[in-house]
């Protein structure tokens, strides 16, 4: 218990007062719960953790220590009053900072499990509580460096695949919206080519870029189906877990992922190159002997080409964040 006394200090707080650290944590699996009252996801997860703790995990030998990220002691005491476990005293801010640094806590809520000798079991305690609230696989050991235990691989993979099921339809709408500038470019380009202006270099760009946008939209939609179908499959997510945790490599799966990445990189690079070409031509070319319609058309359609993806991305962010948060419980 000397390790926990050094890590947490000689005294911890229960809801009724101080307790001796060594006695309270003797022969227990320890859960360090990094949380704060001001954090909405924390306030959502704390009742879930409390229910799992009181109904199953406490009886299985888990003792949780709340490591507060609250801004003042009043908030700390109020929030700790909702928890049926121990807490690091609010005054021990240096200990809290050291724990955050030692366990590389990147965000809250985070639940890190330690064995009775202080060895880290997993930093995926939050996900494990969500997937195994009754603690059937507790203490979720054997997860390697990514903290996913052998018995939880499939459930964890299914959870990681969920955002792709939500994001797929969003990305389909995004691709459809990005085809609008291409269609307009093609129509305007053809109209100008048939006018007195004829086929100038700017008109050629409008036609070529418009055609490419429409072709790229169709191809991107096809790739999207393949991409999200692959990334959203439990098989791939299970493979990625096995690869990172166990070091196993499947050459067929690696080839599928590599091919998928190359296709998207190539499509994106070509689309971006055509966009840059349009900007360059607009800034360096004048349609001598013709009116300024091609220049105006390229100017406004370039703006639309840049604006449309930005607008779609901004509108999609809330849904994507919600899906990601749901996968992290």
mmCIF file of C-alpha atoms in Angstrom:
data_model
loop_
_atom_site.group_PDB
_atom_site.id
_atom_site.type_symbol
_atom_site.label_atom_id
_atom_site.label_comp_id
_atom_site.label_asym_id
_atom_site.label_seq_id
_atom_site.Cartn_x
_atom_site.Cartn_y
_atom_site.Cartn_z
ATOM 1 C CA UNK A 1 0.000 0.000 0.000
ATOM 2 C CA UNK A 2 3.029 2.256 0.221
ATOM 3 C CA UNK A 3 2.716 2.892 -3.512
ATOM 4 C CA UNK A 4 -0.820 4.269 -3.135
ATOM 5 C CA UNK A 5 0.119 6.372 -0.124
ATOM 6 C CA UNK A 6 2.917 7.916 -2.167
ATOM 7 C CA UNK A 7 0.614 8.347 -5.168
ATOM 8 C CA UNK A 8 -2.455 9.719 -3.357
ATOM 9 C CA UNK A 9 -1.232 10.886 0.033
ATOM 10 C CA UNK A 10 -1.918 9.430 3.510
ATOM 11 C CA UNK A 11 -5.597 10.449 3.649
ATOM 12 C CA UNK A 12 -8.579 10.274 1.314
ATOM 13 C CA UNK A 13 -12.085 11.650 1.662
ATOM 14 C CA UNK A 14 -15.247 9.644 1.999
ATOM 15 C CA UNK A 15 -18.649 11.311 2.166
ATOM 16 C CA UNK A 16 -18.474 11.134 5.961
ATOM 17 C CA UNK A 17 -14.908 12.299 6.492
ATOM 18 C CA UNK A 18 -11.245 11.354 6.158
ATOM 19 C CA UNK A 19 -10.096 7.752 5.815
ATOM 20 C CA UNK A 20 -6.659 6.206 5.881
ATOM 21 C CA UNK A 21 -5.425 5.563 2.329
ATOM 22 C CA UNK A 22 -3.579 2.328 3.087
ATOM 23 C CA UNK A 23 -6.532 0.798 4.942
ATOM 24 C CA UNK A 24 -9.178 1.917 2.431
ATOM 25 C CA UNK A 25 -7.318 0.570 -0.591
ATOM 26 C CA UNK A 26 -5.887 -2.613 0.870
ATOM 27 C CA UNK A 27 -6.255 -5.594 -1.513
ATOM 28 C CA UNK A 28 -8.483 -3.624 -3.878
ATOM 29 C CA UNK A 29 -8.535 -2.946 -7.599
ATOM 30 C CA UNK A 30 -8.306 0.841 -7.763
ATOM 31 C CA UNK A 31 -10.161 3.047 -10.209
ATOM 32 C CA UNK A 32 -8.832 6.590 -10.576
ATOM 33 C CA UNK A 33 -11.788 8.616 -11.796
ATOM 34 C CA UNK A 34 -10.759 11.894 -13.439
ATOM 35 C CA UNK A 35 -13.861 14.048 -13.655
ATOM 36 C CA UNK A 36 -15.335 17.499 -12.933
ATOM 37 C CA UNK A 37 -18.779 18.944 -12.286
ATOM 38 C CA UNK A 38 -18.436 21.548 -15.070
ATOM 39 C CA UNK A 39 -17.972 18.786 -17.688
ATOM 40 C CA UNK A 40 -21.308 17.643 -19.269
ATOM 41 C CA UNK A 41 -20.003 14.195 -20.384
ATOM 42 C CA UNK A 42 -18.756 13.666 -16.815
ATOM 43 C CA UNK A 43 -22.154 14.460 -15.332
ATOM 44 C CA UNK A 44 -23.641 12.006 -17.809
ATOM 45 C CA UNK A 45 -21.195 9.199 -17.032
ATOM 46 C CA UNK A 46 -21.020 9.555 -13.227
ATOM 47 C CA UNK A 47 -24.556 8.175 -12.565
ATOM 48 C CA UNK A 48 -23.822 5.286 -14.944
ATOM 49 C CA UNK A 49 -20.585 4.518 -13.114
ATOM 50 C CA UNK A 50 -22.256 4.859 -9.701
ATOM 51 C CA UNK A 51 -24.977 2.393 -10.678
ATOM 52 C CA UNK A 52 -22.457 -0.131 -11.964
ATOM 53 C CA UNK A 53 -20.240 0.388 -8.909
ATOM 54 C CA UNK A 54 -22.964 -0.098 -6.291
ATOM 55 C CA UNK A 55 -24.715 -2.975 -8.087
ATOM 56 C CA UNK A 56 -21.702 -5.035 -9.130
ATOM 57 C CA UNK A 57 -18.199 -3.619 -9.244
ATOM 58 C CA UNK A 58 -17.778 -2.723 -5.562
ATOM 59 C CA UNK A 59 -18.594 -6.301 -4.566
ATOM 60 C CA UNK A 60 -16.000 -7.524 -7.081
ATOM 61 C CA UNK A 61 -13.253 -5.570 -5.301
ATOM 62 C CA UNK A 62 -13.232 -2.184 -7.027
ATOM 63 C CA UNK A 63 -12.552 0.976 -5.017
ATOM 64 C CA UNK A 64 -12.798 4.255 -6.911
ATOM 65 C CA UNK A 65 -10.935 7.449 -6.065
ATOM 66 C CA UNK A 66 -12.314 10.653 -7.556
ATOM 67 C CA UNK A 67 -9.564 12.949 -8.878
ATOM 68 C CA UNK A 68 -11.263 16.300 -9.290
ATOM 69 C CA UNK A 69 -10.809 18.790 -12.094
ATOM 70 C CA UNK A 70 -13.206 21.271 -10.497
ATOM 71 C CA UNK A 71 -12.300 24.937 -10.252
ATOM 72 C CA UNK A 72 -13.182 25.424 -6.583
ATOM 73 C CA UNK A 73 -13.750 23.390 -3.436
ATOM 74 C CA UNK A 74 -17.468 24.136 -3.287
ATOM 75 C CA UNK A 75 -18.022 22.509 -6.698
ATOM 76 C CA UNK A 76 -15.776 19.634 -5.687
ATOM 77 C CA UNK A 77 -17.738 18.936 -2.475
ATOM 78 C CA UNK A 78 -21.080 19.217 -4.241
ATOM 79 C CA UNK A 79 -20.043 16.852 -7.013
ATOM 80 C CA UNK A 80 -18.368 14.368 -4.670
ATOM 81 C CA UNK A 81 -21.606 14.295 -2.671
ATOM 82 C CA UNK A 82 -23.214 12.530 -5.645
ATOM 83 C CA UNK A 83 -20.574 9.774 -5.628
ATOM 84 C CA UNK A 84 -20.555 6.626 -3.465
ATOM 85 C CA UNK A 85 -16.750 6.350 -3.445
ATOM 86 C CA UNK A 86 -13.620 8.056 -2.151
ATOM 87 C CA UNK A 87 -11.956 11.239 -3.357
ATOM 88 C CA UNK A 88 -8.525 12.799 -3.393
ATOM 89 C CA UNK A 89 -8.774 15.912 -1.155
ATOM 90 C CA UNK A 90 -9.309 19.078 -3.186
ATOM 91 C CA UNK A 91 -6.342 20.667 -1.418
ATOM 92 C CA UNK A 92 -4.038 18.029 -2.917
ATOM 93 C CA UNK A 93 -3.841 19.860 -6.244
ATOM 94 C CA UNK A 94 -0.208 18.874 -6.702
ATOM 95 C CA UNK A 95 -1.147 15.193 -6.363
ATOM 96 C CA UNK A 96 -3.988 15.626 -8.869
ATOM 97 C CA UNK A 97 -1.648 17.295 -11.365
ATOM 98 C CA UNK A 98 0.937 14.544 -10.894
ATOM 99 C CA UNK A 99 -1.699 11.849 -11.494
ATOM 100 C CA UNK A 100 -2.908 13.556 -14.674
ATOM 101 C CA UNK A 101 0.674 13.702 -15.905
ATOM 102 C CA UNK A 102 1.644 10.181 -14.844
ATOM 103 C CA UNK A 103 -1.336 8.541 -16.540
ATOM 104 C CA UNK A 104 -1.372 10.933 -19.524
ATOM 105 C CA UNK A 105 -5.008 11.928 -19.066
ATOM 106 C CA UNK A 106 -5.989 13.703 -22.281
ATOM 107 C CA UNK A 107 -9.630 14.383 -21.459
ATOM 108 C CA UNK A 108 -12.374 13.737 -18.959
ATOM 109 C CA UNK A 109 -14.154 11.671 -17.860
ATOM 110 C CA UNK A 110 -11.400 9.065 -17.678
ATOM 111 C CA UNK A 111 -11.377 5.938 -15.518
ATOM 112 C CA UNK A 112 -7.997 4.254 -15.068
ATOM 113 C CA UNK A 113 -7.809 0.899 -13.322
ATOM 114 C CA UNK A 114 -4.828 -0.142 -11.210
ATOM 115 C CA UNK A 115 -4.075 -3.482 -9.607
ATOM 116 C CA UNK A 116 -3.526 -3.759 -5.856
ATOM 117 C CA UNK A 117 0.234 -3.283 -6.370
ATOM 118 C CA UNK A 118 -0.258 -0.063 -8.381
ATOM 119 C CA UNK A 119 0.275 -1.557 -11.862
ATOM 120 C CA UNK A 120 -1.986 -0.089 -14.534
ATOM 121 C CA UNK A 121 -4.570 -2.562 -15.839
ATOM 122 C CA UNK A 122 -6.335 -0.364 -18.366
ATOM 123 C CA UNK A 123 -7.033 3.261 -19.181
ATOM 124 C CA UNK A 124 -10.262 2.239 -20.964
ATOM 125 C CA UNK A 125 -12.300 1.886 -17.783
ATOM 126 C CA UNK A 126 -14.983 4.258 -19.031
ATOM 127 C CA UNK A 127 -15.592 2.193 -22.171
ATOM 128 C CA UNK A 128 -15.486 -1.046 -20.191
ATOM 129 C CA UNK A 129 -18.146 0.140 -17.759
ATOM 130 C CA UNK A 130 -20.346 1.047 -20.705
ATOM 131 C CA UNK A 131 -19.901 -2.340 -22.388
ATOM 132 C CA UNK A 132 -19.735 -4.525 -19.282
ATOM 133 C CA UNK A 133 -21.689 -2.735 -16.505
ATOM 134 C CA UNK A 134 -22.160 -5.936 -14.550
ATOM 135 C CA UNK A 135 -18.404 -6.533 -14.532
ATOM 136 C CA UNK A 136 -18.582 -10.030 -15.996
ATOM 137 C CA UNK A 137 -15.023 -9.619 -17.337
ATOM 138 C CA UNK A 138 -13.819 -7.397 -14.452
ATOM 139 C CA UNK A 139 -11.061 -6.279 -13.871
ATOM 140 C CA UNK A 140 -10.715 -6.198 -17.652
ATOM 141 C CA UNK A 141 -7.072 -7.273 -17.551
ATOM 142 C CA UNK A 142 -4.906 -8.489 -20.417
ATOM 143 C CA UNK A 143 -5.618 -5.538 -22.653
ATOM 144 C CA UNK A 144 -2.002 -4.756 -23.488
ATOM 145 C CA UNK A 145 -1.014 -1.191 -24.305
ATOM 146 C CA UNK A 146 -4.472 -0.265 -25.648
ATOM 147 C CA UNK A 147 -6.348 -1.609 -22.625
ATOM 148 C CA UNK A 148 -8.810 -3.880 -24.440
ATOM 149 C CA UNK A 149 -8.993 -7.262 -22.666
ATOM 150 C CA UNK A 150 -9.248 -10.466 -24.670
ATOM 151 C CA UNK A 151 -12.824 -11.204 -23.663
ATOM 152 C CA UNK A 152 -14.027 -7.727 -24.682
ATOM 153 C CA UNK A 153 -12.528 -7.502 -28.180
ATOM 154 C CA UNK A 154 -15.750 -8.043 -30.141
ATOM 155 C CA UNK A 155 -17.833 -5.663 -28.002
ATOM 156 C CA UNK A 156 -15.139 -3.014 -28.201
ATOM 157 C CA UNK A 157 -14.900 -3.443 -31.988
ATOM 158 C CA UNK A 158 -18.675 -3.092 -32.369
ATOM 159 C CA UNK A 159 -18.543 0.096 -30.310
ATOM 160 C CA UNK A 160 -15.745 1.560 -32.435
ATOM 161 C CA UNK A 161 -17.668 0.798 -35.627
ATOM 162 C CA UNK A 162 -20.784 2.737 -34.544
ATOM 163 C CA UNK A 163 -19.613 6.240 -35.613
ATOM 164 C CA UNK A 164 -19.069 5.047 -39.183
ATOM 165 C CA UNK A 165 -22.684 3.890 -39.373
ATOM 166 C CA UNK A 166 -23.778 7.406 -38.410
ATOM 167 C CA UNK A 167 -21.185 9.265 -40.461
ATOM 168 C CA UNK A 168 -21.823 7.321 -43.684
ATOM 169 C CA UNK A 169 -25.174 9.008 -44.534
ATOM 170 C CA UNK A 170 -23.742 12.386 -43.523
ATOM 171 C CA UNK A 171 -20.824 11.972 -45.913
ATOM 172 C CA UNK A 172 -23.187 10.855 -48.700
ATOM 173 C CA UNK A 173 -25.082 14.146 -48.368
ATOM 174 C CA UNK A 174 -21.776 16.016 -48.291
ATOM 175 C CA UNK A 175 -20.667 14.420 -51.568
ATOM 176 C CA UNK A 176 -24.025 15.164 -53.190
ATOM 177 C CA UNK A 177 -23.764 18.830 -52.120
ATOM 178 C CA UNK A 178 -20.241 19.097 -53.520
ATOM 179 C CA UNK A 179 -21.535 18.068 -56.954
ATOM 180 C CA UNK A 180 -23.584 21.276 -57.212
ATOM 181 C CA UNK A 181 -20.608 23.559 -58.085
ATOM 182 C CA UNK A 182 -19.463 21.024 -60.689
ATOM 183 C CA UNK A 183 -22.854 20.936 -62.371
ATOM 184 C CA UNK A 184 -23.027 24.729 -62.417
ATOM 185 C CA UNK A 185 -19.477 24.993 -63.818
ATOM 186 C CA UNK A 186 -20.324 22.586 -66.615
ATOM 187 C CA UNK A 187 -23.576 24.347 -67.535
ATOM 188 C CA UNK A 188 -22.010 27.813 -67.451
ATOM 189 C CA UNK A 189 -18.957 26.597 -69.387
ATOM 190 C CA UNK A 190 -21.078 25.070 -72.151
ATOM 191 C CA UNK A 191 -23.248 28.188 -72.301
ATOM 192 C CA UNK A 192 -20.217 30.453 -72.650
ATOM 193 C CA UNK A 193 -18.609 28.143 -75.218
ATOM 194 C CA UNK A 194 -21.709 28.475 -77.393
ATOM 195 C CA UNK A 195 -21.780 32.251 -76.999
ATOM 196 C CA UNK A 196 -19.724 34.881 -78.832
ATOM 197 C CA UNK A 197 -16.888 34.383 -76.354
ATOM 198 C CA UNK A 198 -16.123 30.955 -77.717
ATOM 199 C CA UNK A 199 -13.871 28.431 -75.966
ATOM 200 C CA UNK A 200 -11.337 30.512 -74.063
ATOM 201 C CA UNK A 201 -8.953 29.026 -71.523
ATOM 202 C CA UNK A 202 -11.238 29.990 -68.627
ATOM 203 C CA UNK A 203 -14.216 28.413 -70.364
ATOM 204 C CA UNK A 204 -12.155 25.255 -70.928
ATOM 205 C CA UNK A 205 -11.377 25.153 -67.203
ATOM 206 C CA UNK A 206 -15.056 25.527 -66.334
ATOM 207 C CA UNK A 207 -15.962 22.598 -68.594
ATOM 208 C CA UNK A 208 -13.069 20.366 -67.516
ATOM 209 C CA UNK A 209 -13.438 21.084 -63.794
ATOM 210 C CA UNK A 210 -17.211 20.748 -63.983
ATOM 211 C CA UNK A 211 -16.962 17.384 -65.693
ATOM 212 C CA UNK A 212 -14.335 16.241 -63.199
ATOM 213 C CA UNK A 213 -16.471 17.297 -60.240
ATOM 214 C CA UNK A 214 -19.396 15.253 -61.509
ATOM 215 C CA UNK A 215 -17.205 12.231 -62.295
ATOM 216 C CA UNK A 216 -15.404 12.561 -58.967
ATOM 217 C CA UNK A 217 -18.725 12.750 -57.147
ATOM 218 C CA UNK A 218 -19.828 9.447 -58.617
ATOM 219 C CA UNK A 219 -16.495 7.769 -57.958
ATOM 220 C CA UNK A 220 -16.263 9.264 -54.447
ATOM 221 C CA UNK A 221 -19.745 7.976 -53.654
ATOM 222 C CA UNK A 222 -18.658 4.486 -54.740
ATOM 223 C CA UNK A 223 -15.454 4.720 -52.687
ATOM 224 C CA UNK A 224 -17.444 6.035 -49.727
ATOM 225 C CA UNK A 225 -19.641 2.954 -49.737
ATOM 226 C CA UNK A 226 -16.540 0.782 -49.771
ATOM 227 C CA UNK A 227 -14.691 2.898 -47.218
ATOM 228 C CA UNK A 228 -17.409 3.165 -44.580
ATOM 229 C CA UNK A 229 -18.489 -0.382 -45.290
ATOM 230 C CA UNK A 230 -14.964 -1.516 -44.445
ATOM 231 C CA UNK A 231 -14.311 0.876 -41.547
ATOM 232 C CA UNK A 232 -17.762 0.257 -40.133
ATOM 233 C CA UNK A 233 -17.283 -3.498 -40.147
ATOM 234 C CA UNK A 234 -16.661 -5.264 -36.875
ATOM 235 C CA UNK A 235 -14.087 -7.462 -38.644
ATOM 236 C CA UNK A 236 -11.808 -4.508 -39.430
ATOM 237 C CA UNK A 237 -12.148 -2.984 -35.970
ATOM 238 C CA UNK A 238 -11.401 -6.355 -34.376
ATOM 239 C CA UNK A 239 -8.365 -6.723 -36.627
ATOM 240 C CA UNK A 240 -7.068 -3.255 -35.681
ATOM 241 C CA UNK A 241 -7.411 -4.127 -31.993
ATOM 242 C CA UNK A 242 -5.571 -7.437 -32.458
ATOM 243 C CA UNK A 243 -2.884 -5.681 -34.495
ATOM 244 C CA UNK A 244 -2.206 -3.012 -31.876
ATOM 245 C CA UNK A 245 -2.611 -5.227 -28.837
ATOM 246 C CA UNK A 246 -1.273 -8.579 -29.983
ATOM 247 C CA UNK A 247 0.960 -7.614 -32.896
ATOM 248 C CA UNK A 248 -0.885 -9.878 -35.360
ATOM 249 C CA UNK A 249 -0.846 -8.754 -39.005
ATOM 250 C CA UNK A 250 -3.248 -9.898 -41.738
ATOM 251 C CA UNK A 251 -1.761 -9.080 -45.138
ATOM 252 C CA UNK A 252 -5.130 -9.255 -46.927
ATOM 253 C CA UNK A 253 -6.702 -6.776 -44.517
ATOM 254 C CA UNK A 254 -3.652 -4.525 -44.708
ATOM 255 C CA UNK A 255 -3.919 -4.504 -48.509
ATOM 256 C CA UNK A 256 -7.599 -3.533 -48.335
ATOM 257 C CA UNK A 257 -6.871 -0.621 -45.984
ATOM 258 C CA UNK A 258 -3.893 0.538 -48.068
ATOM 259 C CA UNK A 259 -5.909 0.430 -51.295
ATOM 260 C CA UNK A 260 -8.737 2.370 -49.691
ATOM 261 C CA UNK A 261 -6.363 5.066 -48.453
ATOM 262 C CA UNK A 262 -4.592 5.380 -51.832
ATOM 263 C CA UNK A 263 -7.881 5.814 -53.692
ATOM 264 C CA UNK A 264 -9.033 8.615 -51.427
ATOM 265 C CA UNK A 265 -5.656 10.318 -51.466
ATOM 266 C CA UNK A 266 -5.516 10.219 -55.278
ATOM 267 C CA UNK A 267 -9.051 11.553 -55.725
ATOM 268 C CA UNK A 268 -8.520 14.328 -53.213
ATOM 269 C CA UNK A 269 -5.187 15.361 -54.723
ATOM 270 C CA UNK A 270 -6.577 15.598 -58.256
ATOM 271 C CA UNK A 271 -9.622 17.611 -57.138
ATOM 272 C CA UNK A 272 -7.433 19.979 -55.152
ATOM 273 C CA UNK A 273 -5.042 20.335 -58.090
ATOM 274 C CA UNK A 274 -7.862 21.349 -60.425
ATOM 275 C CA UNK A 275 -9.097 23.873 -57.886
ATOM 276 C CA UNK A 276 -5.629 25.440 -57.676
ATOM 277 C CA UNK A 277 -5.413 25.474 -61.472
ATOM 278 C CA UNK A 278 -8.678 27.413 -61.592
ATOM 279 C CA UNK A 279 -7.399 29.964 -59.106
ATOM 280 C CA UNK A 280 -4.159 30.361 -61.058
ATOM 281 C CA UNK A 281 -5.955 30.761 -64.395
ATOM 282 C CA UNK A 282 -8.359 33.288 -62.947
ATOM 283 C CA UNK A 283 -5.516 35.415 -61.584
ATOM 284 C CA UNK A 284 -3.279 35.154 -64.669
ATOM 285 C CA UNK A 285 -5.656 35.052 -67.639
ATOM 286 C CA UNK A 286 -7.786 37.667 -69.332
ATOM 287 C CA UNK A 287 -10.224 36.916 -72.149
ATOM 288 C CA UNK A 288 -9.068 39.435 -74.715
ATOM 289 C CA UNK A 289 -11.620 40.372 -77.359
ATOM 290 C CA UNK A 290 -14.509 39.121 -75.231
ATOM 291 C CA UNK A 291 -16.640 40.397 -72.393
ATOM 292 C CA UNK A 292 -15.826 39.645 -68.774
ATOM 293 C CA UNK A 293 -18.438 36.942 -68.286
ATOM 294 C CA UNK A 294 -15.914 34.036 -68.157
ATOM 295 C CA UNK A 295 -13.878 35.838 -65.495
ATOM 296 C CA UNK A 296 -16.973 36.586 -63.432
ATOM 297 C CA UNK A 297 -18.190 33.005 -63.820
ATOM 298 C CA UNK A 298 -14.865 31.524 -62.721
ATOM 299 C CA UNK A 299 -14.642 33.940 -59.782
ATOM 300 C CA UNK A 300 -18.054 33.110 -58.358
ATOM 301 C CA UNK A 301 -17.901 29.393 -59.107
ATOM 302 C CA UNK A 302 -14.440 29.126 -57.509
ATOM 303 C CA UNK A 303 -15.941 30.766 -54.459
ATOM 304 C CA UNK A 304 -18.768 28.257 -54.470
ATOM 305 C CA UNK A 305 -16.294 25.362 -54.869
ATOM 306 C CA UNK A 306 -14.486 26.535 -51.738
ATOM 307 C CA UNK A 307 -17.577 27.560 -49.766
ATOM 308 C CA UNK A 308 -19.720 24.466 -50.326
ATOM 309 C CA UNK A 309 -17.389 21.894 -48.657
ATOM 310 C CA UNK A 310 -16.769 24.306 -45.773
ATOM 311 C CA UNK A 311 -20.494 24.802 -45.237
ATOM 312 C CA UNK A 312 -21.265 21.075 -45.411
ATOM 313 C CA UNK A 313 -18.388 20.277 -43.036
ATOM 314 C CA UNK A 314 -19.567 22.855 -40.486
ATOM 315 C CA UNK A 315 -23.126 21.528 -40.646
ATOM 316 C CA UNK A 316 -21.892 17.947 -40.219
ATOM 317 C CA UNK A 317 -19.597 18.557 -37.231
ATOM 318 C CA UNK A 318 -22.318 18.333 -34.506
ATOM 319 C CA UNK A 319 -23.604 14.990 -35.820
ATOM 320 C CA UNK A 320 -20.081 13.601 -36.196
ATOM 321 C CA UNK A 321 -19.125 14.721 -32.675
ATOM 322 C CA UNK A 322 -22.294 13.145 -31.281
ATOM 323 C CA UNK A 323 -21.507 9.858 -33.012
ATOM 324 C CA UNK A 324 -17.918 9.905 -31.749
ATOM 325 C CA UNK A 325 -18.980 10.697 -28.192
ATOM 326 C CA UNK A 326 -21.541 7.900 -28.331
ATOM 327 C CA UNK A 327 -18.816 5.423 -29.286
ATOM 328 C CA UNK A 328 -16.784 6.580 -26.277
ATOM 329 C CA UNK A 329 -19.845 6.370 -24.033
#
